[in-house]
Amino acid sequence: MTTIKKIKMVIAALLITSGAYPQNQLPTLAVISIDSKGIEHDSESLAYMVRLEIEKIKQYNVMDKYDMAEAIKKTNIDVKGCFGKNCVVAAGKQLGVDKIITGGVEQFAGKIVISIKLIDVNTSTVEKSDATEFLNVPDEMQRMIRISLQKLFGLLPDENTVEMLVNYDLPVSSPKSELRLNGPRMGASFFTGDARSILTSPEGVGGFNMYPATFMFGWQKEWQYLSAGNFQALIEFIPMIGGLESGHIIPYVTVMNGFRLNKSGWEIAFGPSFRWVNKADGFYYNNQWYLEENREHLAVNDSSLLDQNLYPTYNRLDSRGPLTFSTSLVIGVGKTIKSGYLNIPVNVYYSPRKEGPVYGFSFGFNIYGKRHRS
């Protein structure tokens, strides 16, 4: 072999390995049919995304959709229901390509399953195949297809994208995964009834000199303990602080048992709320609230009336009393607005209390996550 021939072979090898070899020397490939089941994307849009991602890989000369449409019209190939190997190989021969990509995307058990096959037209064999199960994250179909194709062609997908979208047990199985929606919460509570009157009264008569509503902020920690298809059951732990706009610090801790529809994001939850507030024992005389310790000093014409306990005592909110541990029930309804990985939960809630019901709303933000498998 001459020196010139050796140099030509080395240059050709370098061009191939660098991806700089002329495009018309690459194997030709066509995307025949991508089946669509139970998802919002149709077969045509899925095929377009597959074709686009394969072009980015630059390992094949991909037949574009216009050339495909022209060839199909000339040869009368029926590609809509062409998913079997024999049909795909026959179509590939009529199109005059070296390789065929076919497969399907379907929703299975609340997840997205993408199966892809690379078929060699000349040998009529399945050269490569991949089946990957993804979390059902909205608006991420193209990234899912990209991961599947990168795995099919032996490329390394982006780790962060894989962490967000992929369940690692392949092919289709039921790995234990969990959606965790943790993040900040903020909102406001509106007081009614006696509570509103007491909170807005001056401190000298047992009030708190507060506004009739209070801004709250805190954090939500959430655990999913049940997932079946579109249904999720959750435990939510929500510590919050309110009253700062009125110069007070009122801590709350709420534990909610929630039930959510994953697709629509609607949720209902209920559970106990624990807080620390000032309360005191007292009684009413002439429409005025007195602390219990003022009973014996009350000026009345007949002191025997007090001995007959005609003024029963109550325990109620009072800024002059000690901090007291108090509980209440909270019932909430909400919807999670989804945008890619981002979740924006918006909730309204109601808390029935003896001193007056409390109404409120809250909102926050968080991102999709999943638990590490044990």
Tab-separated table of C-alpha atoms in Angstrom:
chain	number	residue	atom	x	y	z
A	1	MET	CA	0.000	0.000	0.000
A	2	THR	CA	1.436	3.360	-1.005
A	3	THR	CA	2.035	6.178	1.442
A	4	ILE	CA	-0.591	8.344	-0.312
A	5	LYS	CA	-3.272	5.666	0.113
A	6	LYS	CA	-2.399	5.303	3.804
A	7	ILE	CA	-2.740	9.066	4.293
A	8	LYS	CA	-6.155	9.027	2.566
A	9	MET	CA	-7.362	6.219	4.857
A	10	VAL	CA	-6.219	8.080	7.987
A	11	ILE	CA	-7.960	11.269	6.840
A	12	ALA	CA	-11.175	9.335	6.122
A	13	ALA	CA	-11.069	7.688	9.561
A	14	LEU	CA	-10.597	11.073	11.226
A	15	LEU	CA	-13.504	12.530	9.288
A	16	ILE	CA	-15.786	9.663	10.340
A	17	THR	CA	-14.852	9.799	14.019
A	18	SER	CA	-15.135	13.587	14.155
A	19	GLY	CA	-18.594	13.596	12.564
A	20	ALA	CA	-17.270	15.835	9.752
A	21	TYR	CA	-17.739	13.261	7.024
A	22	PRO	CA	-20.004	14.464	4.189
A	23	GLN	CA	-23.657	14.159	5.057
A	24	ASN	CA	-24.477	12.072	1.980
A	25	GLN	CA	-22.061	9.360	3.162
A	26	LEU	CA	-24.031	8.708	6.364
A	27	PRO	CA	-26.567	5.845	6.448
A	28	THR	CA	-30.044	6.998	5.427
A	29	LEU	CA	-32.841	6.699	7.976
A	30	ALA	CA	-36.603	7.251	7.939
A	31	VAL	CA	-39.068	7.536	10.792
A	32	ILE	CA	-41.984	5.429	9.565
A	33	SER	CA	-44.542	5.396	12.366
A	34	ILE	CA	-44.721	6.277	16.060
A	35	ASP	CA	-47.846	4.917	17.720
A	36	SER	CA	-49.711	7.194	20.151
A	37	LYS	CA	-51.927	5.841	22.942
A	38	GLY	CA	-53.561	7.781	25.774
A	39	ILE	CA	-51.491	10.959	25.356
A	40	GLU	CA	-52.210	14.406	23.941
A	41	HIS	CA	-49.664	14.134	21.083
A	42	ASP	CA	-50.689	12.416	17.841
A	43	SER	CA	-48.487	10.110	15.757
A	44	GLU	CA	-47.491	12.850	13.340
A	45	SER	CA	-46.216	15.219	16.024
A	46	LEU	CA	-44.366	12.380	17.773
A	47	ALA	CA	-42.683	11.388	14.506
A	48	TYR	CA	-41.632	15.005	13.980
A	49	MET	CA	-40.023	15.169	17.445
A	50	VAL	CA	-38.240	11.831	16.895
A	51	ARG	CA	-36.965	13.007	13.508
A	52	LEU	CA	-35.730	16.285	14.993
A	53	GLU	CA	-33.848	14.621	17.854
A	54	ILE	CA	-32.186	12.073	15.535
A	55	GLU	CA	-30.956	14.910	13.306
A	56	LYS	CA	-29.299	16.470	16.351
A	57	ILE	CA	-27.372	13.238	16.988
A	58	LYS	CA	-25.789	13.489	13.482
A	59	GLN	CA	-25.254	9.761	12.980
A	60	TYR	CA	-27.710	9.388	10.091
A	61	ASN	CA	-28.950	11.204	7.037
A	62	VAL	CA	-32.574	11.592	8.150
A	63	MET	CA	-35.327	11.659	5.542
A	64	ASP	CA	-37.389	14.791	6.241
A	65	LYS	CA	-41.166	14.850	6.388
A	66	TYR	CA	-41.573	16.486	2.967
A	67	ASP	CA	-39.490	13.852	1.196
A	68	MET	CA	-41.408	11.232	3.194
A	69	ALA	CA	-44.748	12.672	2.095
A	70	GLU	CA	-43.665	12.759	-1.550
A	71	ALA	CA	-42.349	9.184	-1.465
A	72	ILE	CA	-45.475	7.905	0.280
A	73	LYS	CA	-47.651	9.573	-2.356
A	74	LYS	CA	-45.685	8.017	-5.220
A	75	THR	CA	-45.481	4.497	-3.773
A	76	ASN	CA	-48.878	4.458	-1.999
A	77	ILE	CA	-47.256	3.270	1.260
A	78	ASP	CA	-49.729	2.972	4.138
A	79	VAL	CA	-47.653	4.087	7.126
A	80	LYS	CA	-50.479	4.934	9.550
A	81	GLY	CA	-50.931	1.376	10.754
A	82	CYS	CA	-47.457	0.125	9.856
A	83	PHE	CA	-45.864	-0.975	13.146
A	84	GLY	CA	-44.878	-4.625	12.621
A	85	LYS	CA	-41.335	-5.481	11.493
A	86	ASN	CA	-42.357	-6.956	8.132
A	87	CYS	CA	-44.469	-3.935	7.240
A	88	VAL	CA	-41.775	-1.511	8.380
A	89	VAL	CA	-39.020	-3.301	6.422
A	90	ALA	CA	-41.174	-3.358	3.269
A	91	ALA	CA	-41.856	0.361	3.626
A	92	GLY	CA	-38.156	1.041	4.173
A	93	LYS	CA	-37.259	-0.790	0.950
A	94	GLN	CA	-39.812	1.217	-1.002
A	95	LEU	CA	-38.392	4.428	0.458
A	96	GLY	CA	-34.852	3.302	-0.346
A	97	VAL	CA	-33.381	3.911	3.122
A	98	ASP	CA	-30.870	1.898	5.146
A	99	LYS	CA	-32.512	2.151	8.575
A	100	ILE	CA	-36.022	2.569	9.948
A	101	ILE	CA	-37.124	3.984	13.305
A	102	THR	CA	-40.473	2.869	14.673
A	103	GLY	CA	-42.040	2.614	18.109
A	104	GLY	CA	-44.765	3.904	20.361
A	105	VAL	CA	-45.563	6.335	23.158
A	106	GLU	CA	-48.347	5.461	25.588
A	107	GLN	CA	-49.634	6.233	29.033
A	108	PHE	CA	-49.355	3.230	31.320
A	109	ALA	CA	-50.306	3.160	35.034
A	110	GLY	CA	-50.081	6.934	35.273
A	111	LYS	CA	-46.643	7.049	33.622
A	112	ILE	CA	-45.367	7.653	30.083
A	113	VAL	CA	-43.713	4.682	28.359
A	114	ILE	CA	-41.626	5.232	25.220
A	115	SER	CA	-40.449	2.223	23.204
A	116	ILE	CA	-38.158	2.746	20.190
A	117	LYS	CA	-36.729	0.276	17.646
A	118	LEU	CA	-33.982	0.770	15.066
A	119	ILE	CA	-34.472	-1.726	12.207
A	120	ASP	CA	-31.920	-2.530	9.511
A	121	VAL	CA	-33.785	-2.650	6.203
A	122	ASN	CA	-31.202	-4.767	4.369
A	123	THR	CA	-31.048	-7.560	6.992
A	124	SER	CA	-34.672	-7.186	8.228
A	125	THR	CA	-33.443	-7.317	11.831
A	126	VAL	CA	-34.010	-5.181	14.894
A	127	GLU	CA	-30.596	-3.605	15.353
A	128	LYS	CA	-31.308	-1.767	18.610
A	129	SER	CA	-34.264	-1.214	20.919
A	130	ASP	CA	-35.056	0.742	24.063
A	131	ALA	CA	-38.024	0.988	26.434
A	132	THR	CA	-38.030	3.723	29.046
A	133	GLU	CA	-40.614	4.614	31.679
A	134	PHE	CA	-41.019	8.288	32.523
A	135	LEU	CA	-42.831	10.265	35.181
A	136	ASN	CA	-45.942	11.872	33.702
A	137	VAL	CA	-44.594	15.431	33.705
A	138	PRO	CA	-46.596	17.840	31.510
A	139	ASP	CA	-44.986	19.530	28.496
A	140	GLU	CA	-41.842	17.378	28.562
A	141	MET	CA	-42.484	14.948	25.698
A	142	GLN	CA	-39.607	16.136	23.543
A	143	ARG	CA	-37.096	15.745	26.389
A	144	MET	CA	-38.417	12.257	27.051
A	145	ILE	CA	-37.952	11.330	23.379
A	146	ARG	CA	-34.454	12.821	23.454
A	147	ILE	CA	-33.491	10.624	26.416
A	148	SER	CA	-34.913	7.492	24.757
A	149	LEU	CA	-33.012	8.127	21.512
A	150	GLN	CA	-29.769	8.963	23.296
A	151	LYS	CA	-30.012	5.661	25.144
A	152	LEU	CA	-30.866	3.845	21.917
A	153	PHE	CA	-27.755	5.184	20.173
A	154	GLY	CA	-25.436	4.659	23.153
A	155	LEU	CA	-25.148	8.328	24.142
A	156	LEU	CA	-25.153	9.667	27.691
A	157	PRO	CA	-28.302	11.694	28.523
A	158	ASP	CA	-28.170	14.772	30.725
A	159	GLU	CA	-28.134	13.566	34.350
A	160	ASN	CA	-30.386	16.336	35.693
A	161	THR	CA	-33.031	15.680	33.045
A	162	VAL	CA	-32.884	11.943	33.715
A	163	GLU	CA	-33.211	12.521	37.453
A	164	MET	CA	-36.372	14.545	36.912
A	165	LEU	CA	-38.083	12.403	34.294
A	166	VAL	CA	-36.955	8.790	34.415
A	167	ASN	CA	-37.773	5.798	36.576
A	168	TYR	CA	-34.739	3.600	36.218
A	169	ASP	CA	-36.189	0.045	36.227
A	170	LEU	CA	-36.485	-0.979	32.588
A	171	PRO	CA	-38.447	-2.090	30.691
A	172	VAL	CA	-41.935	-1.318	32.002
A	173	SER	CA	-42.138	-2.079	35.699
A	174	SER	CA	-43.465	-0.438	38.840
A	175	PRO	CA	-40.523	1.140	40.660
A	176	LYS	CA	-41.358	2.854	43.897
A	177	SER	CA	-41.371	6.531	43.118
A	178	GLU	CA	-42.841	9.430	44.990
A	179	LEU	CA	-43.814	12.960	44.091
A	180	ARG	CA	-42.594	15.411	46.705
A	181	LEU	CA	-44.004	18.926	46.578
A	182	ASN	CA	-42.133	20.909	49.209
A	183	GLY	CA	-41.785	24.662	49.218
A	184	PRO	CA	-42.704	28.038	50.724
A	185	ARG	CA	-46.272	29.006	51.560
A	186	MET	CA	-47.827	32.410	52.122
A	187	GLY	CA	-51.330	33.747	52.422
A	188	ALA	CA	-53.811	35.481	54.696
A	189	SER	CA	-56.437	34.636	57.332
A	190	PHE	CA	-59.673	36.586	57.882
A	191	PHE	CA	-61.325	36.514	61.324
A	192	THR	CA	-65.065	36.668	62.026
A	193	GLY	CA	-67.416	36.727	65.035
A	194	ASP	CA	-66.119	37.276	68.583
A	195	ALA	CA	-62.554	36.565	67.489
A	196	ARG	CA	-62.627	39.545	65.139
A	197	SER	CA	-64.026	41.803	67.881
A	198	ILE	CA	-61.469	40.660	70.470
A	199	LEU	CA	-58.447	40.835	68.173
A	200	THR	CA	-59.269	44.367	67.004
A	201	SER	CA	-60.045	45.706	70.534
A	202	PRO	CA	-57.486	47.729	72.575
A	203	GLU	CA	-55.107	45.747	74.762
A	204	GLY	CA	-56.383	47.494	77.914
A	205	VAL	CA	-59.674	45.582	77.724
A	206	GLY	CA	-58.081	42.263	76.734
A	207	GLY	CA	-57.892	42.889	72.986
A	208	PHE	CA	-54.830	42.572	70.781
A	209	ASN	CA	-55.051	45.821	68.799
A	210	MET	CA	-54.688	43.826	65.560
A	211	TYR	CA	-56.062	44.077	62.070
A	212	PRO	CA	-59.101	41.858	61.297
A	213	ALA	CA	-56.901	39.888	58.881
A	214	THR	CA	-53.334	38.677	59.174
A	215	PHE	CA	-50.674	37.796	56.646
A	216	MET	CA	-48.967	34.427	57.134
A	217	PHE	CA	-45.883	32.817	55.709
A	218	GLY	CA	-44.138	29.494	56.267
A	219	TRP	CA	-43.179	26.222	54.605
A	220	GLN	CA	-44.935	23.035	53.469
A	221	LYS	CA	-43.350	19.606	53.795
A	222	GLU	CA	-45.257	16.933	51.910
A	223	TRP	CA	-45.123	13.136	51.778
A	224	GLN	CA	-47.010	10.904	49.383
A	225	TYR	CA	-48.081	7.633	51.013
A	226	LEU	CA	-50.388	6.286	48.321
A	227	SER	CA	-50.399	6.530	44.515
A	228	ALA	CA	-52.824	4.651	42.276
A	229	GLY	CA	-53.153	5.870	38.707
A	230	ASN	CA	-54.378	9.442	38.824
A	231	PHE	CA	-55.044	9.378	42.583
A	232	GLN	CA	-52.563	10.469	45.264
A	233	ALA	CA	-52.877	10.518	49.038
A	234	LEU	CA	-50.620	12.901	50.935
A	235	ILE	CA	-49.569	14.042	54.375
A	236	GLU	CA	-48.768	17.751	54.568
A	237	PHE	CA	-46.870	19.397	57.440
A	238	ILE	CA	-47.236	23.199	57.363
A	239	PRO	CA	-45.569	25.421	60.011
A	240	MET	CA	-46.444	29.126	59.634
A	241	ILE	CA	-46.150	32.467	61.430
A	242	GLY	CA	-48.751	35.247	61.385
A	243	GLY	CA	-49.596	38.566	63.038
A	244	LEU	CA	-46.332	40.363	62.206
A	245	GLU	CA	-48.112	43.291	60.530
A	246	SER	CA	-49.774	44.028	63.917
A	247	GLY	CA	-46.615	43.599	65.989
A	248	HIS	CA	-47.434	40.064	67.169
A	249	ILE	CA	-45.902	36.656	66.522
A	250	ILE	CA	-48.526	33.916	66.234
A	251	PRO	CA	-47.056	30.483	65.409
A	252	TYR	CA	-49.192	27.825	63.679
A	253	VAL	CA	-48.506	24.199	62.865
A	254	THR	CA	-51.030	22.413	60.641
A	255	VAL	CA	-51.031	18.733	59.685
A	256	MET	CA	-53.247	17.903	56.711
A	257	ASN	CA	-54.359	14.653	55.126
A	258	GLY	CA	-54.805	15.451	51.443
A	259	PHE	CA	-56.213	13.691	48.381
A	260	ARG	CA	-55.143	14.902	44.938
A	261	LEU	CA	-55.974	14.155	41.322
A	262	ASN	CA	-52.568	14.279	39.669
A	263	LYS	CA	-53.683	15.203	36.139
A	264	SER	CA	-55.982	18.085	36.999
A	265	GLY	CA	-54.160	19.156	40.173
A	266	TRP	CA	-57.366	19.440	42.247
A	267	GLU	CA	-57.001	18.579	45.920
A	268	ILE	CA	-59.011	18.411	49.136
A	269	ALA	CA	-57.388	18.188	52.568
A	270	PHE	CA	-58.311	18.376	56.227
A	271	GLY	CA	-56.562	18.076	59.556
A	272	PRO	CA	-55.731	19.685	62.912
A	273	SER	CA	-54.067	23.032	63.402
A	274	PHE	CA	-52.079	23.794	66.555
A	275	ARG	CA	-51.275	27.312	67.778
A	276	TRP	CA	-50.223	29.240	70.851
A	277	VAL	CA	-52.448	32.189	71.858
A	278	ASN	CA	-53.128	34.292	74.946
A	279	LYS	CA	-56.269	33.221	76.814
A	280	ALA	CA	-57.782	34.030	80.193
A	281	ASP	CA	-60.751	33.077	82.405
A	282	GLY	CA	-63.307	35.809	82.951
A	283	PHE	CA	-66.969	36.752	82.987
A	284	TYR	CA	-69.365	39.396	81.663
A	285	TYR	CA	-71.020	42.010	83.859
A	286	ASN	CA	-73.046	44.865	82.357
A	287	ASN	CA	-71.797	43.818	78.879
A	288	GLN	CA	-68.195	44.267	79.965
A	289	TRP	CA	-65.543	41.540	80.128
A	290	TYR	CA	-63.760	41.121	83.474
A	291	LEU	CA	-60.873	38.857	84.358
A	292	GLU	CA	-61.680	36.158	86.926
A	293	GLU	CA	-59.387	37.760	89.521
A	294	ASN	CA	-61.512	40.953	89.420
A	295	ARG	CA	-64.651	39.157	90.553
A	296	GLU	CA	-64.238	39.769	94.265
A	297	HIS	CA	-63.441	43.445	93.676
A	298	LEU	CA	-66.480	44.069	91.525
A	299	ALA	CA	-68.651	46.863	92.911
A	300	VAL	CA	-72.271	45.639	93.136
A	301	ASN	CA	-75.147	46.516	95.437
A	302	ASP	CA	-75.589	42.960	96.665
A	303	SER	CA	-72.329	41.003	96.978
A	304	SER	CA	-74.363	37.829	97.571
A	305	LEU	CA	-75.131	37.799	93.859
A	306	LEU	CA	-71.510	36.947	93.214
A	307	ASP	CA	-71.604	34.160	95.777
A	308	GLN	CA	-74.514	32.631	93.930
A	309	ASN	CA	-72.269	32.412	90.851
A	310	LEU	CA	-74.672	34.316	88.624
A	311	TYR	CA	-71.697	35.339	86.510
A	312	PRO	CA	-70.219	32.114	85.110
A	313	THR	CA	-66.681	32.262	83.846
A	314	TYR	CA	-65.449	31.562	80.333
A	315	ASN	CA	-62.048	30.969	78.812
A	316	ARG	CA	-61.494	33.197	75.790
A	317	LEU	CA	-58.894	35.133	73.882
A	318	ASP	CA	-57.361	37.815	76.088
A	319	SER	CA	-54.039	39.601	75.641
A	320	ARG	CA	-53.673	39.789	79.449
A	321	GLY	CA	-53.766	36.001	79.846
A	322	PRO	CA	-50.927	33.462	79.541
A	323	LEU	CA	-49.935	31.669	76.342
A	324	THR	CA	-52.198	28.666	75.873
A	325	PHE	CA	-51.957	25.707	73.522
A	326	SER	CA	-55.031	25.677	71.278
A	327	THR	CA	-56.311	23.421	68.499
A	328	SER	CA	-58.781	23.723	65.643
A	329	LEU	CA	-59.866	21.897	62.495
A	330	VAL	CA	-58.847	23.123	59.043
A	331	ILE	CA	-60.583	22.120	55.791
A	332	GLY	CA	-58.957	23.148	52.528
A	333	VAL	CA	-59.603	22.914	48.795
A	334	GLY	CA	-57.064	23.812	46.149
A	335	LYS	CA	-55.573	23.333	42.728
A	336	THR	CA	-51.958	22.951	41.656
A	337	ILE	CA	-51.110	24.897	38.517
A	338	LYS	CA	-48.333	23.123	36.601
A	339	SER	CA	-45.764	24.667	34.292
A	340	GLY	CA	-43.016	22.205	33.333
A	341	TYR	CA	-41.252	21.220	36.557
A	342	LEU	CA	-42.810	24.150	38.446
A	343	ASN	CA	-45.925	23.685	40.599
A	344	ILE	CA	-47.937	26.608	41.970
A	345	PRO	CA	-50.427	25.357	44.592
A	346	VAL	CA	-53.340	27.696	45.341
A	347	ASN	CA	-55.650	26.847	48.271
A	348	VAL	CA	-58.608	28.268	50.143
A	349	TYR	CA	-59.472	27.004	53.610
A	350	TYR	CA	-62.059	27.210	56.384
A	351	SER	CA	-61.532	26.679	60.108
A	352	PRO	CA	-64.649	26.398	62.354
A	353	ARG	CA	-63.969	27.833	65.827
A	354	LYS	CA	-66.175	28.700	68.820
A	355	GLU	CA	-64.945	32.293	68.907
A	356	GLY	CA	-65.720	32.721	65.206
A	357	PRO	CA	-64.858	30.883	61.965
A	358	VAL	CA	-61.646	31.765	60.158
A	359	TYR	CA	-61.354	31.898	56.367
A	360	GLY	CA	-58.182	32.181	54.360
A	361	PHE	CA	-56.121	31.410	51.306
A	362	SER	CA	-52.549	30.381	50.629
A	363	PHE	CA	-50.244	29.850	47.677
A	364	GLY	CA	-46.667	28.825	47.058
A	365	PHE	CA	-44.350	27.156	44.581
A	366	ASN	CA	-42.250	24.018	44.337
A	367	ILE	CA	-40.757	21.654	41.766
A	368	TYR	CA	-41.229	18.002	40.912
A	369	GLY	CA	-39.021	15.588	42.770
A	370	LYS	CA	-38.884	11.907	43.539
A	371	ARG	CA	-37.706	9.809	46.412
A	372	HIS	CA	-34.529	7.767	46.145
A	373	ARG	CA	-35.365	4.091	46.020
A	374	SER	CA	-34.344	1.969	48.949
